[in-house]
Amino acid sequence: MLKTCKHHVSARRRLWQRSWKQFRLSRSTSSFAYLHEELTSRRLPLLADIPTTLPSYLLDVTLADFLPPSVIPLSRRVPYISSEGRHVPPTHHLIYFPPPSRLLALLPDGTDPEQSPGDPFVRRMWAGGQIDFRPNRNPAFKMMGQRAFCLERISDVAIKGATGDEKIYVTIERRVSQLRPRPKQDLLSSGENRVRQSLMEAEYCSIIEHRNIVFMRKQSREAGADAQATSGKILKPQQDPTFLHVLTPTAALLFRFSALTFNAHRIHLDKQYCQETEGHRNLLVHGPLSLVLMVEVLRRHLARQGAQVINGRTIVQSNAIVGIEYRNLAPLYAEEPMKVCGKDKGQGEWDVWIEGRDGGCAVKGKVKTLDISTGPKMEHLGVRPQRVASTARDSAPVPNTAQPASDEPDAAPRHTLGDPEEYGKMPLAS
């Protein structure tokens, strides 16, 4: 009888706790519900750029010492711009269209204020995103010295968490295009609204990207230290990789990537700020840098698979990357080794992930590729056969200090991946 009573008391207590949690969540959500309308109605600046080969080349130079050797050596000279233009490699679009914010307009942590919900949500992390290249087989984004546009808008806002611990999840949509006006039509003279309207039509877009940014309340130094001391749950990958590559990002790498992306966020540049204000043990690796590293290692693996020797020359005809979806699960830090992995799932699909110093999964994603040998014409996909230069004058390998890629994965135990919120209150990357 006593045992039955205890059971009923325990059941009522669990029901009360669940109801109280739902009540707190509803109070939290309703108190900041105005942010959805305020942010989604915000008109972000229309970004313009004149894409040339130099930024993409500088990114290649910056990453060269951290990636496995490429089938095609890195040129010593900046590639020229042909009349047809060169296709922007997957994820290299991230270094174009810098935000035009003046220095005095930046927030105290060095970030752009355009997407921020404002006080009290002063911390931010890059939680993940999705990128579609060539939607509807539209023309590719090219480096051809002609004006291009990027339309940004806040497409969704979600408020999660109990009162006092809310998080604001902001989804930013970016549409990239080199608009080609019809004869006798000048889009610029038609006004900015005409450009925005054209970019909202899918037929004009070369790239459609969604970024998920999470904004959080200010954290005390003591709370940051406690979060740093708490190891949290380590989520191990469930599968063995088809390929892997180990590298150690440096503070210099983070500085260069910040410069290329026009990103002044202090968590990537100021170690003292990271430790004393944000509660991290070192500089944080950028969320988009983690994405670029995953894609670049995969591209090199695909290039090795597609390399052929024809008439004494090496021709690379690799699969085209047409889509990426990824999530940041845990922080990655400078001066700490990370392992970039990929698993061939068949049908042109790849699972990619990055393991941190502790072996836990810090980033995971899915990449969709298209076999150009059986698909549409290669030029239509924005992928051309690449020929290795035959003279040292034109190209030369850049010394590679990172550990070489290996197709022999470690035999470490693997477990199930979990939800990113398992990692609690630690900011991930930005």
Tab-separated table of C-alpha atoms in Angstrom:
chain	number	residue	atom	x	y	z
A	1	MET	CA	0.000	0.000	0.000
A	2	LEU	CA	2.819	2.382	0.965
A	3	LYS	CA	4.643	1.511	-2.242
A	4	THR	CA	1.518	2.365	-4.314
A	5	CYS	CA	1.128	5.729	-2.580
A	6	LYS	CA	4.768	6.594	-3.253
A	7	HIS	CA	4.208	5.712	-6.892
A	8	HIS	CA	1.205	8.080	-7.155
A	9	VAL	CA	3.101	10.893	-5.385
A	10	SER	CA	6.033	10.456	-7.752
A	11	ALA	CA	3.700	10.518	-10.775
A	12	ARG	CA	1.995	13.718	-9.541
A	13	ARG	CA	5.373	15.337	-8.920
A	14	ARG	CA	6.537	14.524	-12.462
A	15	LEU	CA	3.264	15.890	-13.873
A	16	TRP	CA	3.628	19.089	-11.841
A	17	GLN	CA	7.256	19.542	-12.936
A	18	ARG	CA	6.296	19.043	-16.587
A	19	SER	CA	3.425	21.543	-16.308
A	20	TRP	CA	5.635	24.107	-14.563
A	21	LYS	CA	8.312	23.737	-17.255
A	22	GLN	CA	5.729	24.236	-20.025
A	23	PHE	CA	4.332	27.290	-18.196
A	24	ARG	CA	7.790	28.865	-17.895
A	25	LEU	CA	8.484	28.142	-21.563
A	26	SER	CA	5.196	29.734	-22.641
A	27	ARG	CA	5.896	32.804	-20.482
A	28	SER	CA	9.374	33.048	-22.027
A	29	THR	CA	8.083	32.691	-25.553
A	30	SER	CA	5.273	35.205	-25.133
A	31	SER	CA	7.477	37.883	-23.536
A	32	PHE	CA	9.745	37.995	-26.604
A	33	ALA	CA	7.142	37.117	-29.244
A	34	TYR	CA	7.452	40.639	-30.684
A	35	LEU	CA	10.963	39.747	-31.921
A	36	HIS	CA	9.570	37.539	-34.690
A	37	GLU	CA	7.690	40.375	-36.370
A	38	GLU	CA	10.380	42.949	-35.625
A	39	LEU	CA	13.231	40.909	-37.084
A	40	THR	CA	11.468	39.346	-40.076
A	41	SER	CA	10.235	42.781	-41.173
A	42	ARG	CA	13.713	44.290	-40.905
A	43	ARG	CA	15.037	45.420	-44.313
A	44	LEU	CA	18.670	44.341	-44.545
A	45	PRO	CA	21.065	46.138	-46.915
A	46	LEU	CA	21.381	44.818	-50.460
A	47	LEU	CA	24.984	43.591	-50.737
A	48	ALA	CA	26.965	44.094	-53.928
A	49	ASP	CA	30.378	42.845	-55.009
A	50	ILE	CA	32.529	42.611	-58.114
A	51	PRO	CA	33.851	39.029	-57.842
A	52	THR	CA	37.398	38.514	-59.073
A	53	THR	CA	39.789	35.597	-58.668
A	54	LEU	CA	41.963	37.260	-56.009
A	55	PRO	CA	39.829	36.595	-52.855
A	56	SER	CA	39.262	32.949	-53.818
A	57	TYR	CA	42.967	32.537	-54.586
A	58	LEU	CA	43.925	34.056	-51.211
A	59	LEU	CA	41.574	31.612	-49.483
A	60	ASP	CA	43.281	28.733	-51.321
A	61	VAL	CA	46.683	30.040	-50.220
A	62	THR	CA	45.485	30.427	-46.626
A	63	LEU	CA	44.138	26.862	-46.444
A	64	ALA	CA	46.946	25.167	-48.395
A	65	ASP	CA	49.067	24.230	-45.372
A	66	PHE	CA	46.086	22.744	-43.522
A	67	LEU	CA	44.609	20.531	-46.250
A	68	PRO	CA	45.700	17.256	-47.843
A	69	PRO	CA	47.798	17.610	-51.018
A	70	SER	CA	45.769	18.585	-54.058
A	71	VAL	CA	45.860	16.696	-57.357
A	72	ILE	CA	46.324	20.086	-59.020
A	73	PRO	CA	49.147	22.112	-57.416
A	74	LEU	CA	48.350	25.629	-56.296
A	75	SER	CA	49.458	28.232	-58.834
A	76	ARG	CA	52.097	30.759	-57.852
A	77	ARG	CA	50.166	33.479	-59.640
A	78	VAL	CA	46.636	34.793	-59.278
A	79	PRO	CA	44.480	33.120	-61.958
A	80	TYR	CA	43.444	35.430	-64.758
A	81	ILE	CA	39.825	36.366	-65.464
A	82	SER	CA	38.635	35.074	-68.800
A	83	SER	CA	35.736	36.523	-70.752
A	84	GLU	CA	33.627	33.541	-69.652
A	85	GLY	CA	34.702	33.851	-66.020
A	86	ARG	CA	35.866	31.204	-63.552
A	87	HIS	CA	33.366	29.368	-61.407
A	88	VAL	CA	33.471	30.165	-57.707
A	89	PRO	CA	34.381	26.918	-55.855
A	90	PRO	CA	31.771	25.587	-53.407
A	91	THR	CA	31.673	27.626	-50.159
A	92	HIS	CA	34.111	30.251	-51.541
A	93	HIS	CA	31.108	32.535	-51.945
A	94	LEU	CA	31.374	33.063	-48.162
A	95	ILE	CA	34.287	35.480	-48.655
A	96	TYR	CA	32.397	37.702	-51.093
A	97	PHE	CA	29.723	40.322	-50.276
A	98	PRO	CA	31.287	41.736	-47.085
A	99	PRO	CA	28.871	43.568	-44.755
A	100	PRO	CA	29.165	47.360	-45.269
A	101	SER	CA	28.918	48.259	-41.570
A	102	ARG	CA	31.103	51.101	-40.332
A	103	LEU	CA	33.411	50.380	-37.400
A	104	LEU	CA	31.514	52.588	-34.961
A	105	ALA	CA	28.313	50.696	-35.803
A	106	LEU	CA	29.693	47.326	-34.742
A	107	LEU	CA	28.509	45.793	-31.480
A	108	PRO	CA	30.918	45.550	-28.500
A	109	ASP	CA	31.863	41.985	-29.478
A	110	GLY	CA	32.752	43.155	-32.989
A	111	THR	CA	29.738	41.673	-34.779
A	112	ASP	CA	27.384	43.249	-37.291
A	113	PRO	CA	24.178	44.632	-35.705
A	114	GLU	CA	21.888	43.990	-38.700
A	115	GLN	CA	20.739	40.497	-37.628
A	116	SER	CA	20.960	41.004	-33.858
A	117	PRO	CA	17.783	41.083	-31.712
A	118	GLY	CA	19.565	43.474	-29.310
A	119	ASP	CA	19.764	43.441	-25.527
A	120	PRO	CA	19.740	41.223	-23.560
A	121	PHE	CA	20.820	38.765	-26.299
A	122	VAL	CA	24.383	39.960	-26.792
A	123	ARG	CA	26.166	36.639	-27.445
A	124	ARG	CA	25.868	34.794	-30.726
A	125	MET	CA	26.881	31.488	-32.261
A	126	TRP	CA	26.729	30.046	-35.764
A	127	ALA	CA	24.510	26.988	-35.320
A	128	GLY	CA	24.528	25.644	-38.885
A	129	GLY	CA	22.814	26.099	-42.194
A	130	GLN	CA	22.030	24.860	-45.665
A	131	ILE	CA	23.369	25.811	-49.120
A	132	ASP	CA	21.946	24.992	-52.552
A	133	PHE	CA	24.274	25.529	-55.493
A	134	ARG	CA	22.733	26.062	-58.900
A	135	PRO	CA	19.063	25.659	-57.867
A	136	ASN	CA	16.950	24.762	-60.904
A	137	ARG	CA	20.261	24.453	-62.799
A	138	ASN	CA	20.638	28.208	-62.946
A	139	PRO	CA	23.846	29.834	-64.255
A	140	ALA	CA	26.838	29.409	-61.942
A	141	PHE	CA	28.290	32.142	-59.751
A	142	LYS	CA	31.460	33.240	-61.553
A	143	MET	CA	34.544	35.328	-60.886
A	144	MET	CA	34.360	37.517	-63.968
A	145	GLY	CA	34.795	41.091	-62.730
A	146	GLN	CA	31.128	41.972	-63.182
A	147	ARG	CA	28.772	43.225	-60.500
A	148	ALA	CA	26.921	40.604	-58.472
A	149	PHE	CA	24.313	40.923	-55.740
A	150	CYS	CA	23.442	39.153	-52.509
A	151	LEU	CA	20.002	39.683	-51.011
A	152	GLU	CA	19.785	38.986	-47.287
A	153	ARG	CA	16.594	38.703	-45.293
A	154	ILE	CA	15.611	37.248	-41.928
A	155	SER	CA	13.217	34.491	-42.927
A	156	ASP	CA	12.361	33.035	-39.520
A	157	VAL	CA	12.776	33.643	-35.787
A	158	ALA	CA	12.163	31.142	-32.982
A	159	ILE	CA	12.356	31.730	-29.213
A	160	LYS	CA	13.293	28.718	-27.100
A	161	GLY	CA	14.167	28.145	-23.465
A	162	ALA	CA	12.754	28.841	-20.042
A	163	THR	CA	12.440	32.301	-18.520
A	164	GLY	CA	15.859	33.804	-17.927
A	165	ASP	CA	17.547	31.302	-20.247
A	166	GLU	CA	15.931	32.115	-23.594
A	167	LYS	CA	17.718	31.664	-26.886
A	168	ILE	CA	16.737	33.461	-30.087
A	169	TYR	CA	17.165	31.328	-33.224
A	170	VAL	CA	17.438	33.551	-36.289
A	171	THR	CA	17.387	32.094	-39.813
A	172	ILE	CA	19.001	34.304	-42.455
A	173	GLU	CA	18.326	33.633	-46.120
A	174	ARG	CA	20.922	34.777	-48.672
A	175	ARG	CA	20.333	34.797	-52.436
A	176	VAL	CA	23.338	35.282	-54.687
A	177	SER	CA	23.135	36.145	-58.372
A	178	GLN	CA	24.916	37.875	-61.220
A	179	LEU	CA	21.786	39.299	-62.764
A	180	ARG	CA	21.854	39.441	-66.524
A	181	PRO	CA	19.290	42.044	-67.612
A	182	ARG	CA	17.429	41.669	-70.844
A	183	PRO	CA	18.589	43.772	-73.816
A	184	LYS	CA	18.046	47.521	-73.311
A	185	GLN	CA	17.282	46.915	-69.608
A	186	ASP	CA	19.522	48.244	-66.848
A	187	LEU	CA	18.571	46.792	-63.471
A	188	LEU	CA	20.594	49.356	-61.560
A	189	SER	CA	18.824	52.262	-63.209
A	190	SER	CA	15.528	50.537	-62.421
A	191	GLY	CA	16.288	50.947	-58.726
A	192	GLU	CA	17.137	48.713	-55.788
A	193	ASN	CA	13.581	47.382	-55.488
A	194	ARG	CA	13.816	45.932	-59.005
A	195	VAL	CA	17.026	44.109	-58.073
A	196	ARG	CA	15.475	42.780	-54.868
A	197	GLN	CA	12.405	41.586	-56.745
A	198	SER	CA	14.537	39.768	-59.312
A	199	LEU	CA	16.614	38.074	-56.609
A	200	MET	CA	13.466	36.752	-54.955
A	201	GLU	CA	12.744	34.810	-58.144
A	202	ALA	CA	14.483	31.422	-58.007
A	203	GLU	CA	15.354	31.509	-61.716
A	204	TYR	CA	17.891	34.282	-61.114
A	205	CYS	CA	19.778	32.745	-58.174
A	206	SER	CA	23.115	30.980	-58.469
A	207	ILE	CA	23.241	30.177	-54.740
A	208	ILE	CA	20.534	30.070	-52.069
A	209	GLU	CA	21.864	29.827	-48.526
A	210	HIS	CA	20.211	29.643	-45.108
A	211	ARG	CA	22.237	30.487	-42.006
A	212	ASN	CA	21.062	29.615	-38.514
A	213	ILE	CA	22.371	32.011	-35.864
A	214	VAL	CA	21.591	31.636	-32.149
A	215	PHE	CA	21.614	34.686	-29.865
A	216	MET	CA	21.984	34.265	-26.097
A	217	ARG	CA	22.045	36.369	-22.950
A	218	LYS	CA	25.242	37.805	-21.517
A	219	GLN	CA	27.172	35.323	-19.416
A	220	SER	CA	29.112	36.181	-16.273
A	221	ARG	CA	32.774	35.310	-16.036
A	222	GLU	CA	32.034	32.815	-13.258
A	223	ALA	CA	29.291	31.124	-15.314
A	224	GLY	CA	31.643	30.908	-18.284
A	225	ALA	CA	34.339	29.327	-16.136
A	226	ASP	CA	31.835	26.818	-14.747
A	227	ALA	CA	30.675	25.928	-18.261
A	228	GLN	CA	34.314	25.495	-19.325
A	229	ALA	CA	35.013	23.221	-16.370
A	230	THR	CA	31.978	21.065	-17.127
A	231	SER	CA	32.978	18.632	-19.865
A	232	GLY	CA	29.410	17.838	-20.904
A	233	LYS	CA	28.276	14.885	-22.955
A	234	ILE	CA	30.615	13.766	-25.746
A	235	LEU	CA	28.809	12.622	-28.873
A	236	LYS	CA	30.870	10.160	-30.890
A	237	PRO	CA	30.184	9.488	-34.585
A	238	GLN	CA	28.276	6.316	-35.277
A	239	GLN	CA	30.108	5.267	-38.449
A	240	ASP	CA	33.654	4.725	-39.668
A	241	PRO	CA	34.800	7.261	-42.271
A	242	THR	CA	35.714	6.589	-45.881
A	243	PHE	CA	38.450	9.214	-45.558
A	244	LEU	CA	39.850	11.404	-42.798
A	245	HIS	CA	42.318	14.233	-42.420
A	246	VAL	CA	43.851	15.656	-39.228
A	247	LEU	CA	44.811	19.320	-38.929
A	248	THR	CA	45.478	21.886	-36.217
A	249	PRO	CA	44.044	25.369	-36.852
A	250	THR	CA	46.239	28.254	-35.727
A	251	ALA	CA	45.531	31.789	-34.584
A	252	ALA	CA	47.041	33.006	-37.880
A	253	LEU	CA	44.538	30.901	-39.853
A	254	LEU	CA	41.649	32.387	-37.868
A	255	PHE	CA	42.981	35.910	-38.400
A	256	ARG	CA	43.284	35.456	-42.163
A	257	PHE	CA	39.815	33.938	-42.463
A	258	SER	CA	38.398	36.800	-40.389
A	259	ALA	CA	40.069	39.262	-42.762
A	260	LEU	CA	38.819	37.501	-45.894
A	261	THR	CA	35.240	37.417	-44.574
A	262	PHE	CA	35.339	40.955	-43.090
A	263	ASN	CA	34.524	39.437	-39.695
A	264	ALA	CA	35.629	41.336	-36.581
A	265	HIS	CA	33.994	39.012	-34.016
A	266	ARG	CA	36.353	39.046	-31.045
A	267	ILE	CA	35.932	35.354	-30.192
A	268	HIS	CA	38.162	34.611	-33.218
A	269	LEU	CA	40.756	37.326	-32.586
A	270	ASP	CA	41.022	38.202	-28.887
A	271	LYS	CA	42.082	35.333	-26.627
A	272	GLN	CA	41.663	37.346	-23.427
A	273	TYR	CA	38.105	38.283	-24.425
A	274	CYS	CA	37.335	34.622	-25.153
A	275	GLN	CA	38.526	33.493	-21.747
A	276	GLU	CA	37.333	36.318	-19.515
A	277	THR	CA	34.057	37.313	-21.198
A	278	GLU	CA	32.826	34.295	-23.159
A	279	GLY	CA	34.311	31.598	-20.907
A	280	HIS	CA	36.262	29.709	-23.582
A	281	ARG	CA	39.717	28.216	-23.199
A	282	ASN	CA	41.060	29.665	-26.464
A	283	LEU	CA	40.097	31.361	-29.728
A	284	LEU	CA	37.074	29.763	-31.409
A	285	VAL	CA	37.229	28.431	-34.950
A	286	HIS	CA	34.651	30.151	-37.170
A	287	GLY	CA	31.513	28.196	-37.973
A	288	PRO	CA	31.878	28.931	-41.719
A	289	LEU	CA	35.591	28.023	-41.586
A	290	SER	CA	34.640	24.582	-40.265
A	291	LEU	CA	32.249	24.260	-43.194
A	292	VAL	CA	34.905	25.308	-45.716
A	293	LEU	CA	37.400	22.805	-44.269
A	294	MET	CA	34.897	19.928	-44.538
A	295	VAL	CA	34.030	20.775	-48.134
A	296	GLU	CA	37.641	21.334	-49.208
A	297	VAL	CA	38.797	17.994	-47.806
A	298	LEU	CA	35.874	16.291	-49.563
A	299	ARG	CA	36.701	18.086	-52.836
A	300	ARG	CA	40.273	16.793	-52.703
A	301	HIS	CA	39.035	13.274	-52.063
A	302	LEU	CA	36.659	13.507	-55.033
A	303	ALA	CA	39.459	14.931	-57.205
A	304	ARG	CA	41.694	11.949	-56.417
A	305	GLN	CA	38.848	9.653	-57.407
A	306	GLY	CA	38.247	11.514	-60.685
A	307	ALA	CA	41.866	12.001	-61.778
A	308	GLN	CA	42.827	10.430	-65.107
A	309	VAL	CA	46.021	10.460	-67.183
A	310	ILE	CA	45.231	11.244	-70.840
A	311	ASN	CA	48.031	11.698	-73.366
A	312	GLY	CA	50.539	12.135	-70.581
A	313	ARG	CA	48.548	14.792	-68.759
A	314	THR	CA	46.476	14.477	-65.600
A	315	ILE	CA	42.848	15.461	-66.119
A	316	VAL	CA	40.586	15.934	-63.074
A	317	GLN	CA	36.880	15.448	-63.652
A	318	SER	CA	35.310	15.179	-60.203
A	319	ASN	CA	31.692	15.141	-59.050
A	320	ALA	CA	29.977	18.495	-58.614
A	321	ILE	CA	28.856	19.538	-55.122
A	322	VAL	CA	25.264	20.745	-55.451
A	323	GLY	CA	24.009	20.937	-51.851
A	324	ILE	CA	25.182	21.065	-48.222
A	325	GLU	CA	23.381	20.838	-44.900
A	326	TYR	CA	25.313	21.078	-41.625
A	327	ARG	CA	25.083	21.714	-37.877
A	328	ASN	CA	27.636	22.946	-35.337
A	329	LEU	CA	27.395	20.832	-32.198
A	330	ALA	CA	30.358	21.862	-30.035
A	331	PRO	CA	33.174	24.439	-30.022
A	332	LEU	CA	36.400	23.933	-31.964
A	333	TYR	CA	39.457	25.808	-30.731
A	334	ALA	CA	42.682	27.160	-32.171
A	335	GLU	CA	45.856	25.170	-31.507
A	336	GLU	CA	43.841	21.976	-30.917
A	337	PRO	CA	43.830	19.074	-33.416
A	338	MET	CA	40.646	18.285	-35.284
A	339	LYS	CA	39.771	15.372	-37.522
A	340	VAL	CA	37.805	16.027	-40.732
A	341	CYS	CA	35.962	12.891	-41.866
A	342	GLY	CA	33.657	11.793	-44.664
A	343	LYS	CA	31.577	8.702	-45.369
A	344	ASP	CA	30.326	7.705	-48.817
A	345	LYS	CA	26.614	6.890	-48.497
A	346	GLY	CA	26.134	6.095	-52.179
A	347	GLN	CA	23.976	7.814	-54.805
A	348	GLY	CA	26.220	10.872	-54.645
A	349	GLU	CA	25.557	11.520	-50.945
A	350	TRP	CA	28.238	11.986	-48.284
A	351	ASP	CA	28.122	12.295	-44.520
A	352	VAL	CA	30.815	14.701	-43.327
A	353	TRP	CA	31.825	15.624	-39.809
A	354	ILE	CA	34.616	17.075	-37.673
A	355	GLU	CA	35.806	15.492	-34.440
A	356	GLY	CA	37.321	17.727	-31.777
A	357	ARG	CA	40.213	17.136	-29.422
A	358	ASP	CA	38.159	14.833	-27.208
A	359	GLY	CA	36.949	12.718	-30.141
A	360	GLY	CA	33.424	14.085	-29.950
A	361	CYS	CA	31.519	15.235	-33.010
A	362	ALA	CA	31.769	19.044	-33.191
A	363	VAL	CA	30.281	19.535	-36.676
A	364	LYS	CA	28.248	17.192	-38.822
A	365	GLY	CA	26.619	17.566	-42.189
A	366	LYS	CA	25.405	16.012	-45.413
A	367	VAL	CA	26.723	16.834	-48.887
A	368	LYS	CA	24.968	16.074	-52.156
A	369	THR	CA	27.121	15.584	-55.247
A	370	LEU	CA	26.257	14.951	-58.874
A	371	ASP	CA	28.127	12.566	-61.127
A	372	ILE	CA	29.004	14.689	-64.147
A	373	SER	CA	29.842	11.634	-66.242
A	374	THR	CA	26.190	10.543	-66.240
A	375	GLY	CA	24.459	13.867	-65.495
A	376	PRO	CA	23.998	17.019	-67.562
A	377	LYS	CA	26.866	18.655	-69.388
A	378	MET	CA	29.788	19.565	-67.188
A	379	GLU	CA	29.835	23.238	-68.196
A	380	HIS	CA	26.173	23.511	-67.251
A	381	LEU	CA	27.040	22.335	-63.720
A	382	GLY	CA	29.840	24.812	-63.325
A	383	VAL	CA	32.509	22.087	-63.310
A	384	ARG	CA	35.224	21.927	-65.923
A	385	PRO	CA	37.980	19.352	-66.426
A	386	GLN	CA	41.141	20.709	-64.850
A	387	ARG	CA	44.563	20.023	-66.266
A	388	VAL	CA	47.711	19.901	-64.151
A	389	ALA	CA	50.268	22.447	-65.369
A	390	SER	CA	53.320	20.815	-66.908
A	391	THR	CA	55.907	23.444	-65.949
A	392	ALA	CA	57.144	24.569	-62.572
A	393	ARG	CA	56.936	28.173	-63.783
A	394	ASP	CA	53.124	28.061	-63.912
A	395	SER	CA	52.471	26.139	-60.729
A	396	ALA	CA	54.195	24.618	-57.775
A	397	PRO	CA	52.986	22.705	-54.751
A	398	VAL	CA	52.672	24.711	-51.583
A	399	PRO	CA	54.469	23.038	-48.659
A	400	ASN	CA	51.933	21.169	-46.574
A	401	THR	CA	52.580	20.981	-42.844
A	402	ALA	CA	49.268	19.307	-41.979
A	403	GLN	CA	48.992	15.561	-41.582
A	404	PRO	CA	48.187	13.882	-44.915
A	405	ALA	CA	44.750	12.553	-45.665
A	406	SER	CA	44.250	8.871	-45.093
A	407	ASP	CA	41.744	6.379	-46.374
A	408	GLU	CA	42.482	4.153	-43.367
A	409	PRO	CA	40.241	5.424	-40.565
A	410	ASP	CA	40.968	4.948	-36.902
A	411	ALA	CA	39.282	2.050	-35.181
A	412	ALA	CA	37.866	4.168	-32.385
A	413	PRO	CA	34.500	3.236	-30.829
A	414	ARG	CA	31.530	4.996	-32.410
A	415	HIS	CA	28.247	5.983	-30.806
A	416	THR	CA	25.040	7.709	-31.797
A	417	LEU	CA	25.019	11.387	-32.654
A	418	GLY	CA	22.793	13.554	-30.509
A	419	ASP	CA	20.995	16.872	-30.600
A	420	PRO	CA	23.089	20.081	-30.537
A	421	GLU	CA	21.241	21.284	-27.450
A	422	GLU	CA	22.874	18.377	-25.564
A	423	TYR	CA	25.924	20.617	-25.329
A	424	GLY	CA	24.088	23.067	-23.088
A	425	LYS	CA	24.929	26.710	-22.866
A	426	MET	CA	28.364	26.790	-24.502
A	427	PRO	CA	28.515	29.114	-27.534
A	428	LEU	CA	29.788	27.149	-30.515
A	429	ALA	CA	31.135	29.324	-33.295
A	430	SER	CA	30.352	32.462	-35.223
